[in-house]
mmCIF file of C-alpha atoms in Angstrom:
data_model
loop_
_atom_site.group_PDB
_atom_site.id
_atom_site.type_symbol
_atom_site.label_atom_id
_atom_site.label_comp_id
_atom_site.label_asym_id
_atom_site.label_seq_id
_atom_site.Cartn_x
_atom_site.Cartn_y
_atom_site.Cartn_z
ATOM 1 C CA UNK A 227 -0.347 303.766 208.456
ATOM 2 C CA UNK A 228 -2.223 302.823 205.281
ATOM 3 C CA UNK A 229 0.479 300.319 204.289
ATOM 4 C CA UNK A 230 0.578 298.712 207.747
ATOM 5 C CA UNK A 231 -3.212 298.569 207.857
ATOM 6 C CA UNK A 232 -3.679 296.971 204.453
ATOM 7 C CA UNK A 233 -0.646 294.778 203.757
ATOM 8 C CA UNK A 234 -0.904 292.796 206.981
ATOM 9 C CA UNK A 235 -4.701 292.557 206.800
ATOM 10 C CA UNK A 236 -4.912 291.159 203.279
ATOM 11 C CA UNK A 237 -1.948 288.872 204.007
ATOM 12 C CA UNK A 238 -3.783 287.365 206.988
ATOM 13 C CA UNK A 239 -6.971 287.010 204.940
ATOM 14 C CA UNK A 240 -5.112 285.240 202.133
ATOM 15 C CA UNK A 241 -3.590 282.791 204.637
ATOM 16 C CA UNK A 242 -7.033 282.213 206.152
ATOM 17 C CA UNK A 243 -8.584 281.360 202.788
ATOM 18 C CA UNK A 244 -5.614 279.114 201.984
ATOM 19 C CA UNK A 245 -6.109 277.146 205.188
ATOM 20 C CA UNK A 246 -9.864 276.920 204.624
ATOM 21 C CA UNK A 247 -9.326 275.559 201.115
ATOM 22 C CA UNK A 248 -6.907 272.983 202.551
ATOM 23 C CA UNK A 249 -9.419 271.997 205.241
ATOM 24 C CA UNK A 250 -12.901 271.589 203.699
ATOM 25 C CA UNK A 251 -14.381 270.425 207.021
ATOM 26 C CA UNK A 252 -13.390 273.716 208.650
ATOM 27 C CA UNK A 253 -14.673 275.693 205.646
ATOM 28 C CA UNK A 254 -18.062 273.954 205.810
ATOM 29 C CA UNK A 255 -18.360 274.404 209.570
ATOM 30 C CA UNK A 256 -17.549 278.105 209.227
ATOM 31 C CA UNK A 257 -20.008 278.570 206.357
ATOM 32 C CA UNK A 258 -22.744 276.841 208.350
ATOM 33 C CA UNK A 259 -22.155 279.143 211.310
ATOM 34 C CA UNK A 260 -22.110 282.341 209.257
ATOM 35 C CA UNK A 261 -25.063 281.376 207.077
ATOM 36 C CA UNK A 262 -27.041 280.224 210.110
ATOM 37 C CA UNK A 263 -26.607 283.600 211.806
ATOM 38 C CA UNK A 264 -26.928 285.861 208.761
ATOM 39 C CA UNK A 265 -29.640 283.935 206.950
ATOM 40 C CA UNK A 266 -30.918 285.608 203.782
ATOM 41 C CA UNK A 267 -29.676 289.092 204.623
ATOM 42 C CA UNK A 268 -27.468 290.598 201.943
ATOM 43 C CA UNK A 269 -25.326 292.663 204.309
ATOM 44 C CA UNK A 270 -23.397 291.445 207.319
ATOM 45 C CA UNK A 271 -23.107 293.988 210.109
ATOM 46 C CA UNK A 272 -20.958 294.070 213.238
ATOM 47 C CA UNK A 273 -23.843 292.882 215.413
ATOM 48 C CA UNK A 274 -23.919 289.639 213.397
ATOM 49 C CA UNK A 275 -20.282 288.946 214.306
ATOM 50 C CA UNK A 276 -20.966 288.723 218.041
ATOM 51 C CA UNK A 277 -22.258 285.156 217.826
ATOM 52 C CA UNK A 278 -19.691 283.955 215.281
ATOM 53 C CA UNK A 279 -17.420 282.132 217.721
ATOM 54 C CA UNK A 280 -16.056 279.696 215.160
ATOM 55 C CA UNK A 281 -15.166 282.539 212.783
ATOM 56 C CA UNK A 282 -13.172 284.179 215.589
ATOM 57 C CA UNK A 283 -11.455 280.841 216.304
ATOM 58 C CA UNK A 284 -10.530 280.443 212.615
ATOM 59 C CA UNK A 285 -8.934 283.893 212.596
ATOM 60 C CA UNK A 286 -7.036 283.207 215.838
ATOM 61 C CA UNK A 287 -5.755 279.916 214.456
ATOM 62 C CA UNK A 288 -4.615 281.612 211.254
ATOM 63 C CA UNK A 289 -2.802 284.339 213.180
ATOM 64 C CA UNK A 290 -1.194 281.663 215.361
ATOM 65 C CA UNK A 291 0.224 279.776 212.368
ATOM 66 C CA UNK A 292 0.718 282.715 209.997
ATOM 67 C CA UNK A 293 1.328 285.984 211.864
ATOM 68 C CA UNK A 294 1.804 288.594 209.101
ATOM 69 C CA UNK A 295 4.708 290.096 211.072
ATOM 70 C CA UNK A 296 6.652 287.047 212.290
ATOM 71 C CA UNK A 297 9.193 289.159 214.165
ATOM 72 C CA UNK A 298 7.611 291.854 216.276
ATOM 73 C CA UNK A 299 9.112 295.331 216.332
ATOM 74 C CA UNK A 300 12.375 295.461 218.308
ATOM 75 C CA UNK A 301 12.318 296.533 221.944
ATOM 76 C CA UNK A 302 15.105 297.849 224.159
ATOM 77 C CA UNK A 303 15.383 296.488 227.691
ATOM 78 C CA UNK A 304 15.343 299.349 230.184
ATOM 79 C CA UNK A 305 17.102 297.452 232.981
ATOM 80 C CA UNK A 306 18.967 294.238 233.725
ATOM 81 C CA UNK A 307 16.533 291.351 233.931
ATOM 82 C CA UNK A 308 16.551 287.547 234.102
ATOM 83 C CA UNK A 309 13.880 285.737 232.050
ATOM 84 C CA UNK A 310 13.636 281.936 232.022
ATOM 85 C CA UNK A 311 17.251 281.669 233.153
ATOM 86 C CA UNK A 312 18.595 284.123 230.583
ATOM 87 C CA UNK A 313 20.343 287.312 231.690
ATOM 88 C CA UNK A 314 19.338 290.290 229.550
ATOM 89 C CA UNK A 315 21.387 293.416 230.181
ATOM 90 C CA UNK A 316 19.930 296.915 230.112
ATOM 91 C CA UNK A 317 19.933 298.572 226.663
ATOM 92 C CA UNK A 318 19.877 295.208 224.869
ATOM 93 C CA UNK A 319 17.742 295.063 221.728
ATOM 94 C CA UNK A 320 15.158 292.283 222.013
ATOM 95 C CA UNK A 321 13.145 290.890 219.103
ATOM 96 C CA UNK A 322 10.173 288.603 219.804
ATOM 97 C CA UNK A 323 9.541 285.755 217.353
ATOM 98 C CA UNK A 324 5.724 285.574 217.205
ATOM 99 C CA UNK A 325 5.907 282.917 214.469
ATOM 100 C CA UNK A 326 7.793 280.497 216.723
ATOM 101 C CA UNK A 327 5.684 281.306 219.790
ATOM 102 C CA UNK A 328 2.553 280.266 217.876
ATOM 103 C CA UNK A 329 4.135 276.892 217.061
ATOM 104 C CA UNK A 330 5.480 276.108 220.524
ATOM 105 C CA UNK A 331 4.513 272.535 221.519
ATOM 106 C CA UNK A 332 4.617 273.605 225.181
ATOM 107 C CA UNK A 333 1.625 275.858 224.516
ATOM 108 C CA UNK A 334 -0.228 273.942 221.796
ATOM 109 C CA UNK A 335 -0.980 270.301 221.059
ATOM 110 C CA UNK A 336 -0.243 269.452 217.403
ATOM 111 C CA UNK A 337 1.152 272.970 216.832
ATOM 112 C CA UNK A 338 1.688 272.457 213.085
ATOM 113 C CA UNK A 339 -1.948 271.466 212.498
ATOM 114 C CA UNK A 340 -4.712 273.933 211.597
ATOM 115 C CA UNK A 341 -7.292 273.304 214.329
ATOM 116 C CA UNK A 342 -9.519 276.315 215.113
ATOM 117 C CA UNK A 343 -11.359 274.254 217.732
ATOM 118 C CA UNK A 344 -8.395 274.771 220.074
ATOM 119 C CA UNK A 345 -9.675 278.319 220.645
ATOM 120 C CA UNK A 346 -13.272 277.378 221.424
ATOM 121 C CA UNK A 347 -14.263 277.317 225.080
ATOM 122 C CA UNK A 348 -11.322 279.343 226.363
ATOM 123 C CA UNK A 349 -10.535 283.028 226.801
ATOM 124 C CA UNK A 350 -7.306 283.184 224.783
ATOM 125 C CA UNK A 351 -7.275 286.275 222.587
ATOM 126 C CA UNK A 352 -4.692 288.182 220.559
ATOM 127 C CA UNK A 353 -4.826 291.472 222.465
ATOM 128 C CA UNK A 354 -1.546 290.844 224.285
ATOM 129 C CA UNK A 355 -3.006 289.314 227.455
ATOM 130 C CA UNK A 356 -1.917 285.764 226.603
ATOM 131 C CA UNK A 357 1.764 285.369 225.763
ATOM 132 C CA UNK A 358 1.142 282.251 223.640
ATOM 133 C CA UNK A 359 -0.747 284.300 221.011
ATOM 134 C CA UNK A 360 0.733 287.730 220.330
ATOM 135 C CA UNK A 361 0.544 288.473 216.575
ATOM 136 C CA UNK A 362 -0.133 292.134 217.426
ATOM 137 C CA UNK A 363 2.497 292.374 220.143
ATOM 138 C CA UNK A 364 1.633 293.195 223.736
ATOM 139 C CA UNK A 365 1.736 295.917 226.315
ATOM 140 C CA UNK A 366 1.881 299.660 225.804
ATOM 141 C CA UNK A 367 3.609 299.266 222.466
ATOM 142 C CA UNK A 368 1.299 296.681 220.959
ATOM 143 C CA UNK A 369 -0.189 297.358 217.531
ATOM 144 C CA UNK A 370 -2.442 300.433 217.728
ATOM 145 C CA UNK A 371 -4.525 299.139 214.817
ATOM 146 C CA UNK A 372 -5.633 295.874 216.423
ATOM 147 C CA UNK A 373 -9.323 296.830 216.630
ATOM 148 C CA UNK A 374 -9.345 297.970 212.996
ATOM 149 C CA UNK A 375 -7.505 294.858 211.776
ATOM 150 C CA UNK A 376 -9.750 292.420 213.637
ATOM 151 C CA UNK A 377 -12.954 294.158 212.511
ATOM 152 C CA UNK A 378 -11.867 294.178 208.857
ATOM 153 C CA UNK A 379 -10.782 290.520 208.946
ATOM 154 C CA UNK A 380 -14.011 289.367 210.577
ATOM 155 C CA UNK A 381 -16.319 291.296 208.234
ATOM 156 C CA UNK A 382 -14.344 290.357 205.105
ATOM 157 C CA UNK A 383 -14.104 286.660 205.988
ATOM 158 C CA UNK A 384 -17.757 286.427 206.997
ATOM 159 C CA UNK A 385 -18.790 287.923 203.647
ATOM 160 C CA UNK A 386 -16.487 285.653 201.641
ATOM 161 C CA UNK A 387 -17.806 282.439 203.171
ATOM 162 C CA UNK A 388 -21.426 283.636 203.313
ATOM 163 C CA UNK A 389 -21.780 284.664 199.694
ATOM 164 C CA UNK A 390 -19.589 282.085 197.907
ATOM 165 C CA UNK A 391 -18.602 278.466 197.662
ATOM 166 C CA UNK A 392 -14.864 278.149 197.054
ATOM 167 C CA UNK A 393 -12.668 275.828 195.017
ATOM 168 C CA UNK A 394 -9.185 275.717 193.571
ATOM 169 C CA UNK A 395 -8.797 276.194 189.819
ATOM 170 C CA UNK A 396 -8.434 273.214 187.516
ATOM 171 C CA UNK A 397 -9.925 270.809 190.035
ATOM 172 C CA UNK A 398 -6.823 270.995 192.248
ATOM 173 C CA UNK A 399 -7.143 269.504 195.726
ATOM 174 C CA UNK A 400 -6.655 271.534 198.880
ATOM 175 C CA UNK A 401 -3.957 269.242 200.220
ATOM 176 C CA UNK A 402 -1.886 270.003 197.101
ATOM 177 C CA UNK A 403 -1.937 273.745 197.769
ATOM 178 C CA UNK A 404 1.614 275.106 198.047
ATOM 179 C CA UNK A 405 1.916 276.822 201.449
ATOM 180 C CA UNK A 406 5.497 278.072 200.992
ATOM 181 C CA UNK A 407 6.112 281.342 202.803
ATOM 182 C CA UNK A 408 7.973 284.289 201.308
ATOM 183 C CA UNK A 409 10.661 286.176 203.171
ATOM 184 C CA UNK A 410 10.404 289.830 204.065
ATOM 185 C CA UNK A 411 9.010 292.193 206.663
ATOM 186 C CA UNK A 412 5.642 290.480 206.257
ATOM 187 C CA UNK A 413 5.299 286.747 205.615
ATOM 188 C CA UNK A 414 3.099 286.338 202.574
ATOM 189 C CA UNK A 415 2.459 283.320 200.420
ATOM 190 C CA UNK A 416 5.331 282.667 198.029
ATOM 191 C CA UNK A 417 2.751 282.116 195.291
ATOM 192 C CA UNK A 418 -0.421 284.230 195.477
ATOM 193 C CA UNK A 419 -3.594 282.268 196.163
ATOM 194 C CA UNK A 420 -5.836 281.677 193.169
ATOM 195 C CA UNK A 421 -9.315 280.465 193.997
ATOM 196 C CA UNK A 422 -12.643 280.112 192.213
ATOM 197 C CA UNK A 423 -15.608 281.880 193.816
ATOM 198 C CA UNK A 424 -18.991 280.316 193.024
ATOM 199 C CA UNK A 425 -21.974 282.474 194.062
ATOM 200 C CA UNK A 426 -24.015 280.772 196.773
ATOM 201 C CA UNK A 427 -27.785 280.742 196.676
ATOM 202 C CA UNK A 428 -29.671 279.444 199.705
#
């Protein structure tokens, strides 16, 4: 439980910061939202997160492009069924590819682009209700730690962008950031993210 609750959470946070460093406009918009809500307070609490709609959109967009578990846990079909023209026999092991679902051009315009705005003004969430965004799985066997994971990601990200300005070391540009994915049970960055945190003073 501790491994599942930490490995996937920090992986998602690292991907989020990578995308923000590659997209300075998104970073600035997110910082403006968080700093506008939190103001001069030193601590961010859960009540502050309620109005952070752009922060939630940034996390959804990251989980769409970089689900920490690209292949959801295997399921076994309990009966013969036909889905989208495919016959699936009972007792067949089925593995859902959440990584590919998040990049499906039938569900998303410009699916390879990082555009958090696509999640503003709609009800799409990652709790398993919408099949086009299922990084935590869906149904009775969805991830039991979804509430924990989302709360940790939101609080951690809000604090990172509230308290610091961010840059890449050596004056590197965001567009040059290597976004190669590793292989394994979780999809992490091939090369760990190195970033420079500069304390922010309002």
